[in-house]
Short mmCIF file of N, CA and C in Angstrom, two decimals:
data_model
loop_
_atom_site.label_atom_id
_atom_site.label_comp_id
_atom_site.label_asym_id
_atom_site.label_seq_id
_atom_site.Cartn_x
_atom_site.Cartn_y
_atom_site.Cartn_z
N ARG A 13 -73.10 -79.13 2.17
CA ARG A 13 -72.80 -80.44 1.62
C ARG A 13 -73.30 -81.53 2.54
N ARG A 14 -73.60 -82.63 1.93
CA ARG A 14 -74.08 -83.79 2.68
C ARG A 14 -73.08 -84.92 2.48
N ILE A 15 -72.78 -85.61 3.54
CA ILE A 15 -71.89 -86.77 3.48
C ILE A 15 -72.60 -87.93 4.14
N LEU A 16 -72.69 -89.04 3.44
CA LEU A 16 -73.33 -90.23 3.99
C LEU A 16 -72.34 -90.96 4.89
N VAL A 17 -72.72 -91.09 6.14
CA VAL A 17 -71.94 -91.86 7.10
C VAL A 17 -72.83 -93.01 7.54
N PRO A 18 -72.57 -94.21 7.04
CA PRO A 18 -73.43 -95.34 7.40
C PRO A 18 -73.27 -95.71 8.88
N PRO A 19 -74.24 -96.43 9.41
CA PRO A 19 -74.11 -96.88 10.80
C PRO A 19 -72.85 -97.73 10.95
N PRO A 20 -72.25 -97.72 12.13
CA PRO A 20 -71.02 -98.49 12.33
C PRO A 20 -71.26 -100.00 12.23
N ASP A 21 -70.27 -100.69 11.67
CA ASP A 21 -70.34 -102.15 11.58
C ASP A 21 -69.97 -102.75 12.94
N LEU A 22 -69.96 -104.06 13.02
CA LEU A 22 -69.72 -104.75 14.29
C LEU A 22 -68.40 -104.31 14.94
N GLU A 23 -67.32 -104.32 14.18
CA GLU A 23 -66.01 -103.95 14.73
C GLU A 23 -66.00 -102.50 15.21
N ALA A 24 -66.64 -101.63 14.45
CA ALA A 24 -66.71 -100.22 14.85
C ALA A 24 -67.52 -100.06 16.13
N ARG A 25 -68.61 -100.82 16.25
CA ARG A 25 -69.43 -100.73 17.48
C ARG A 25 -68.64 -101.21 18.69
N ILE A 26 -67.86 -102.27 18.52
CA ILE A 26 -67.00 -102.73 19.62
C ILE A 26 -66.05 -101.61 20.02
N GLY A 27 -65.43 -100.99 19.02
CA GLY A 27 -64.51 -99.88 19.28
C GLY A 27 -65.19 -98.71 19.96
N LEU A 28 -66.43 -98.41 19.55
CA LEU A 28 -67.17 -97.32 20.17
C LEU A 28 -67.47 -97.62 21.64
N PHE A 29 -67.87 -98.85 21.94
CA PHE A 29 -68.12 -99.20 23.35
C PHE A 29 -66.83 -99.05 24.16
N LYS A 30 -65.72 -99.47 23.60
CA LYS A 30 -64.43 -99.32 24.30
C LYS A 30 -64.10 -97.84 24.51
N LEU A 31 -64.29 -97.05 23.47
CA LEU A 31 -63.99 -95.62 23.54
C LEU A 31 -64.83 -94.93 24.60
N TYR A 32 -66.13 -95.16 24.56
CA TYR A 32 -67.03 -94.43 25.45
C TYR A 32 -67.02 -94.94 26.89
N THR A 33 -66.37 -96.06 27.14
CA THR A 33 -66.28 -96.56 28.51
C THR A 33 -64.86 -96.52 29.05
N ARG A 34 -63.95 -95.90 28.33
CA ARG A 34 -62.53 -95.93 28.73
C ARG A 34 -62.29 -95.32 30.11
N ASP A 35 -63.11 -94.39 30.53
CA ASP A 35 -62.94 -93.75 31.84
C ASP A 35 -63.96 -94.24 32.87
N ILE A 36 -64.65 -95.32 32.57
CA ILE A 36 -65.68 -95.87 33.44
C ILE A 36 -65.21 -97.22 33.97
N GLU A 37 -65.38 -97.44 35.26
CA GLU A 37 -65.03 -98.74 35.83
C GLU A 37 -66.11 -99.75 35.43
N LEU A 38 -65.67 -100.84 34.81
CA LEU A 38 -66.59 -101.87 34.33
C LEU A 38 -66.44 -103.15 35.12
N ALA A 39 -67.55 -103.86 35.29
CA ALA A 39 -67.54 -105.18 35.92
C ALA A 39 -66.97 -106.18 34.92
N GLU A 40 -66.54 -107.31 35.43
CA GLU A 40 -65.93 -108.33 34.58
C GLU A 40 -66.92 -108.97 33.61
N ASP A 41 -68.22 -108.85 33.87
CA ASP A 41 -69.20 -109.51 32.99
C ASP A 41 -69.56 -108.70 31.75
N VAL A 42 -68.95 -107.52 31.55
CA VAL A 42 -69.24 -106.69 30.38
C VAL A 42 -68.47 -107.27 29.19
N ASP A 43 -69.22 -107.59 28.14
CA ASP A 43 -68.66 -108.17 26.92
C ASP A 43 -68.99 -107.24 25.75
N PHE A 44 -67.98 -106.52 25.28
CA PHE A 44 -68.20 -105.54 24.22
C PHE A 44 -68.74 -106.18 22.95
N GLU A 45 -68.29 -107.38 22.63
CA GLU A 45 -68.77 -108.04 21.42
C GLU A 45 -70.27 -108.34 21.53
N GLU A 46 -70.70 -108.81 22.70
CA GLU A 46 -72.12 -109.07 22.90
C GLU A 46 -72.92 -107.78 22.75
N LEU A 47 -72.44 -106.71 23.37
CA LEU A 47 -73.15 -105.43 23.28
C LEU A 47 -73.20 -104.93 21.84
N ALA A 48 -72.10 -105.12 21.10
CA ALA A 48 -72.06 -104.70 19.70
C ALA A 48 -73.07 -105.48 18.86
N HIS A 49 -73.21 -106.76 19.13
CA HIS A 49 -74.21 -107.56 18.40
C HIS A 49 -75.62 -107.08 18.71
N MET A 50 -75.85 -106.66 19.94
CA MET A 50 -77.18 -106.21 20.35
C MET A 50 -77.53 -104.84 19.78
N THR A 51 -76.55 -104.10 19.30
CA THR A 51 -76.79 -102.72 18.86
C THR A 51 -76.61 -102.54 17.35
N GLU A 52 -76.85 -103.58 16.60
CA GLU A 52 -76.80 -103.45 15.14
C GLU A 52 -77.84 -102.42 14.70
N GLY A 53 -77.44 -101.49 13.84
CA GLY A 53 -78.33 -100.44 13.38
C GLY A 53 -78.29 -99.18 14.23
N TYR A 54 -77.59 -99.21 15.35
CA TYR A 54 -77.45 -98.04 16.20
C TYR A 54 -76.32 -97.16 15.67
N THR A 55 -76.44 -95.86 15.86
CA THR A 55 -75.40 -94.92 15.45
C THR A 55 -74.35 -94.81 16.55
N GLY A 56 -73.25 -94.14 16.23
CA GLY A 56 -72.23 -93.89 17.24
C GLY A 56 -72.79 -93.07 18.39
N SER A 57 -73.62 -92.11 18.07
CA SER A 57 -74.26 -91.28 19.09
C SER A 57 -75.18 -92.12 19.98
N ASP A 58 -75.91 -93.06 19.38
CA ASP A 58 -76.78 -93.95 20.16
C ASP A 58 -75.94 -94.76 21.15
N ILE A 59 -74.81 -95.26 20.70
CA ILE A 59 -73.95 -96.09 21.55
C ILE A 59 -73.37 -95.25 22.69
N ARG A 60 -72.98 -94.02 22.38
CA ARG A 60 -72.50 -93.12 23.44
C ARG A 60 -73.59 -92.93 24.50
N ASP A 61 -74.83 -92.70 24.04
CA ASP A 61 -75.94 -92.50 24.98
C ASP A 61 -76.19 -93.75 25.83
N ILE A 62 -76.06 -94.92 25.24
CA ILE A 62 -76.23 -96.18 25.99
C ILE A 62 -75.17 -96.28 27.08
N CYS A 63 -73.94 -95.97 26.74
CA CYS A 63 -72.85 -96.04 27.72
C CYS A 63 -73.10 -95.06 28.87
N MET A 64 -73.55 -93.86 28.53
CA MET A 64 -73.81 -92.86 29.57
C MET A 64 -75.01 -93.26 30.42
N ASP A 65 -76.06 -93.80 29.80
CA ASP A 65 -77.22 -94.26 30.56
C ASP A 65 -76.82 -95.35 31.55
N ALA A 66 -76.00 -96.30 31.09
CA ALA A 66 -75.56 -97.40 31.95
C ALA A 66 -74.75 -96.85 33.13
N TYR A 67 -73.85 -95.93 32.86
CA TYR A 67 -73.03 -95.34 33.92
C TYR A 67 -73.89 -94.52 34.88
N TYR A 68 -74.74 -93.66 34.34
CA TYR A 68 -75.57 -92.80 35.20
C TYR A 68 -76.51 -93.60 36.08
N SER A 69 -76.88 -94.81 35.65
CA SER A 69 -77.73 -95.63 36.51
C SER A 69 -76.98 -96.02 37.78
N THR A 70 -75.67 -96.23 37.69
CA THR A 70 -74.89 -96.56 38.90
C THR A 70 -74.71 -95.34 39.79
N VAL A 71 -74.57 -94.17 39.18
CA VAL A 71 -74.44 -92.92 39.94
C VAL A 71 -75.76 -92.63 40.66
N ARG A 72 -76.86 -92.78 39.93
CA ARG A 72 -78.19 -92.56 40.53
C ARG A 72 -78.40 -93.51 41.71
N GLU A 73 -78.00 -94.76 41.53
CA GLU A 73 -78.12 -95.76 42.59
C GLU A 73 -77.32 -95.34 43.83
N LEU A 74 -76.14 -94.80 43.61
CA LEU A 74 -75.29 -94.35 44.71
C LEU A 74 -75.97 -93.22 45.49
N PHE A 75 -76.54 -92.25 44.78
CA PHE A 75 -77.20 -91.14 45.45
C PHE A 75 -78.47 -91.60 46.17
N GLU A 76 -79.23 -92.49 45.54
CA GLU A 76 -80.47 -92.96 46.16
C GLU A 76 -80.20 -93.77 47.42
N SER A 77 -79.03 -94.40 47.49
CA SER A 77 -78.68 -95.19 48.67
C SER A 77 -78.26 -94.31 49.84
N GLY A 78 -77.95 -93.03 49.56
CA GLY A 78 -77.50 -92.13 50.60
C GLY A 78 -76.00 -92.21 50.87
N ARG A 79 -75.29 -93.09 50.18
CA ARG A 79 -73.85 -93.25 50.41
C ARG A 79 -73.01 -92.22 49.67
N ALA A 80 -73.60 -91.43 48.78
CA ALA A 80 -72.85 -90.49 47.95
C ALA A 80 -72.17 -89.40 48.77
N LEU A 81 -72.70 -89.13 49.96
CA LEU A 81 -72.13 -88.06 50.79
C LEU A 81 -70.92 -88.51 51.60
N LYS A 82 -70.65 -89.79 51.62
CA LYS A 82 -69.49 -90.30 52.36
C LYS A 82 -68.23 -90.07 51.54
N PRO A 83 -67.20 -89.49 52.14
CA PRO A 83 -65.96 -89.22 51.40
C PRO A 83 -65.36 -90.49 50.79
N GLY A 84 -64.90 -90.37 49.56
CA GLY A 84 -64.23 -91.47 48.88
C GLY A 84 -65.16 -92.51 48.28
N THR A 85 -66.46 -92.31 48.40
CA THR A 85 -67.40 -93.29 47.87
C THR A 85 -67.53 -93.10 46.36
N LYS A 86 -67.50 -94.21 45.65
CA LYS A 86 -67.64 -94.18 44.19
C LYS A 86 -68.80 -95.08 43.79
N PRO A 87 -69.34 -94.86 42.60
CA PRO A 87 -70.38 -95.78 42.12
C PRO A 87 -69.77 -97.17 41.90
N ARG A 88 -70.60 -98.17 41.99
CA ARG A 88 -70.13 -99.53 41.71
C ARG A 88 -69.74 -99.63 40.24
N PRO A 89 -68.97 -100.64 39.87
CA PRO A 89 -68.64 -100.82 38.45
C PRO A 89 -69.91 -101.06 37.63
N VAL A 90 -69.90 -100.57 36.41
CA VAL A 90 -71.03 -100.76 35.50
C VAL A 90 -71.00 -102.21 35.03
N CYS A 91 -72.12 -102.90 35.15
CA CYS A 91 -72.17 -104.31 34.80
C CYS A 91 -72.99 -104.54 33.52
N ARG A 92 -72.95 -105.76 33.07
CA ARG A 92 -73.66 -106.16 31.85
C ARG A 92 -75.12 -105.76 31.92
N GLU A 93 -75.77 -106.03 33.03
CA GLU A 93 -77.21 -105.74 33.17
C GLU A 93 -77.51 -104.25 33.01
N ASP A 94 -76.61 -103.38 33.47
CA ASP A 94 -76.81 -101.94 33.29
C ASP A 94 -76.88 -101.60 31.80
N PHE A 95 -75.99 -102.22 31.01
CA PHE A 95 -76.01 -101.99 29.57
C PHE A 95 -77.27 -102.57 28.92
N ILE A 96 -77.66 -103.75 29.36
CA ILE A 96 -78.85 -104.40 28.79
C ILE A 96 -80.08 -103.52 29.02
N ILE A 97 -80.22 -102.99 30.22
CA ILE A 97 -81.35 -102.11 30.54
C ILE A 97 -81.30 -100.86 29.67
N ALA A 98 -80.11 -100.29 29.51
CA ALA A 98 -79.97 -99.08 28.68
C ALA A 98 -80.33 -99.36 27.23
N ILE A 99 -79.89 -100.50 26.70
CA ILE A 99 -80.19 -100.86 25.31
C ILE A 99 -81.69 -101.07 25.12
N ARG A 100 -82.31 -101.76 26.08
CA ARG A 100 -83.76 -102.03 25.96
C ARG A 100 -84.59 -100.76 26.04
N SER A 101 -84.06 -99.74 26.71
CA SER A 101 -84.84 -98.51 26.86
C SER A 101 -84.57 -97.52 25.73
N ARG A 102 -83.65 -97.84 24.84
CA ARG A 102 -83.28 -96.90 23.78
C ARG A 102 -83.30 -97.60 22.43
N ARG A 103 -84.11 -97.12 21.55
CA ARG A 103 -84.17 -97.65 20.18
C ARG A 103 -83.16 -96.91 19.32
N PRO A 104 -82.75 -97.50 18.20
CA PRO A 104 -81.84 -96.79 17.30
C PRO A 104 -82.48 -95.49 16.80
N SER A 105 -81.66 -94.47 16.61
CA SER A 105 -82.19 -93.17 16.18
C SER A 105 -82.52 -93.14 14.69
N ILE A 106 -82.06 -94.14 13.95
CA ILE A 106 -82.44 -94.26 12.54
C ILE A 106 -83.03 -95.65 12.33
N ASN A 107 -83.93 -95.75 11.36
CA ASN A 107 -84.49 -97.06 11.06
C ASN A 107 -84.13 -97.44 9.63
N SER A 108 -84.43 -98.66 9.25
CA SER A 108 -84.01 -99.16 7.94
C SER A 108 -84.64 -98.37 6.80
N SER A 109 -85.88 -97.91 6.95
CA SER A 109 -86.51 -97.16 5.86
C SER A 109 -85.85 -95.79 5.69
N LEU A 110 -85.47 -95.16 6.79
CA LEU A 110 -84.77 -93.88 6.72
C LEU A 110 -83.38 -94.07 6.11
N LEU A 111 -82.71 -95.13 6.51
CA LEU A 111 -81.39 -95.44 5.96
C LEU A 111 -81.48 -95.69 4.45
N LYS A 112 -82.53 -96.37 4.04
CA LYS A 112 -82.74 -96.63 2.60
C LYS A 112 -82.89 -95.30 1.84
N LEU A 113 -83.64 -94.36 2.41
CA LEU A 113 -83.78 -93.05 1.78
C LEU A 113 -82.45 -92.33 1.67
N TYR A 114 -81.63 -92.41 2.71
CA TYR A 114 -80.31 -91.78 2.68
C TYR A 114 -79.45 -92.37 1.57
N TYR A 115 -79.47 -93.71 1.45
CA TYR A 115 -78.68 -94.35 0.40
C TYR A 115 -79.20 -93.97 -0.99
N GLU A 116 -80.50 -93.88 -1.16
CA GLU A 116 -81.06 -93.46 -2.45
C GLU A 116 -80.63 -92.04 -2.79
N TRP A 117 -80.68 -91.16 -1.81
CA TRP A 117 -80.24 -89.78 -2.01
C TRP A 117 -78.76 -89.77 -2.39
N TYR A 118 -77.97 -90.55 -1.70
CA TYR A 118 -76.53 -90.60 -1.97
C TYR A 118 -76.26 -91.09 -3.40
N ARG A 119 -76.98 -92.12 -3.82
CA ARG A 119 -76.80 -92.64 -5.18
C ARG A 119 -77.16 -91.59 -6.24
N GLU A 120 -78.20 -90.81 -5.94
CA GLU A 120 -78.63 -89.81 -6.91
C GLU A 120 -77.74 -88.57 -6.93
N PHE A 121 -77.36 -88.08 -5.76
CA PHE A 121 -76.66 -86.81 -5.70
C PHE A 121 -75.18 -86.92 -5.32
N GLY A 122 -74.78 -88.05 -4.71
CA GLY A 122 -73.38 -88.22 -4.31
C GLY A 122 -72.99 -87.27 -3.20
N ALA A 123 -71.73 -87.32 -2.86
CA ALA A 123 -71.21 -86.44 -1.82
C ALA A 123 -69.70 -86.36 -1.99
N LEU A 124 -69.14 -85.33 -1.44
CA LEU A 124 -67.69 -85.15 -1.48
C LEU A 124 -67.09 -85.43 -0.14
#
């Protein structure tokens, strides 16, 4: 069976950013609403990947600095710029023409 799950709307994207960053220390300049506006057309999986890319960039930075081996050292908080870089490096996994095909299929065959 096929079930059409449309891309998340603005409120859902805000919720997804909150969900996927709940265990990540964030800088004060992170604005979930701004990030949600920037990711229109992205799937939930895309947003998860953006959050992980932003976080892993801080971990990579920690290891490259050589400070990772010091006891108690943690990555710096993930900041707005980390998310911006992650978003710019990742395009949505679906595009409008593919989404249009999905909706046409759904109209013709439906789903349960």
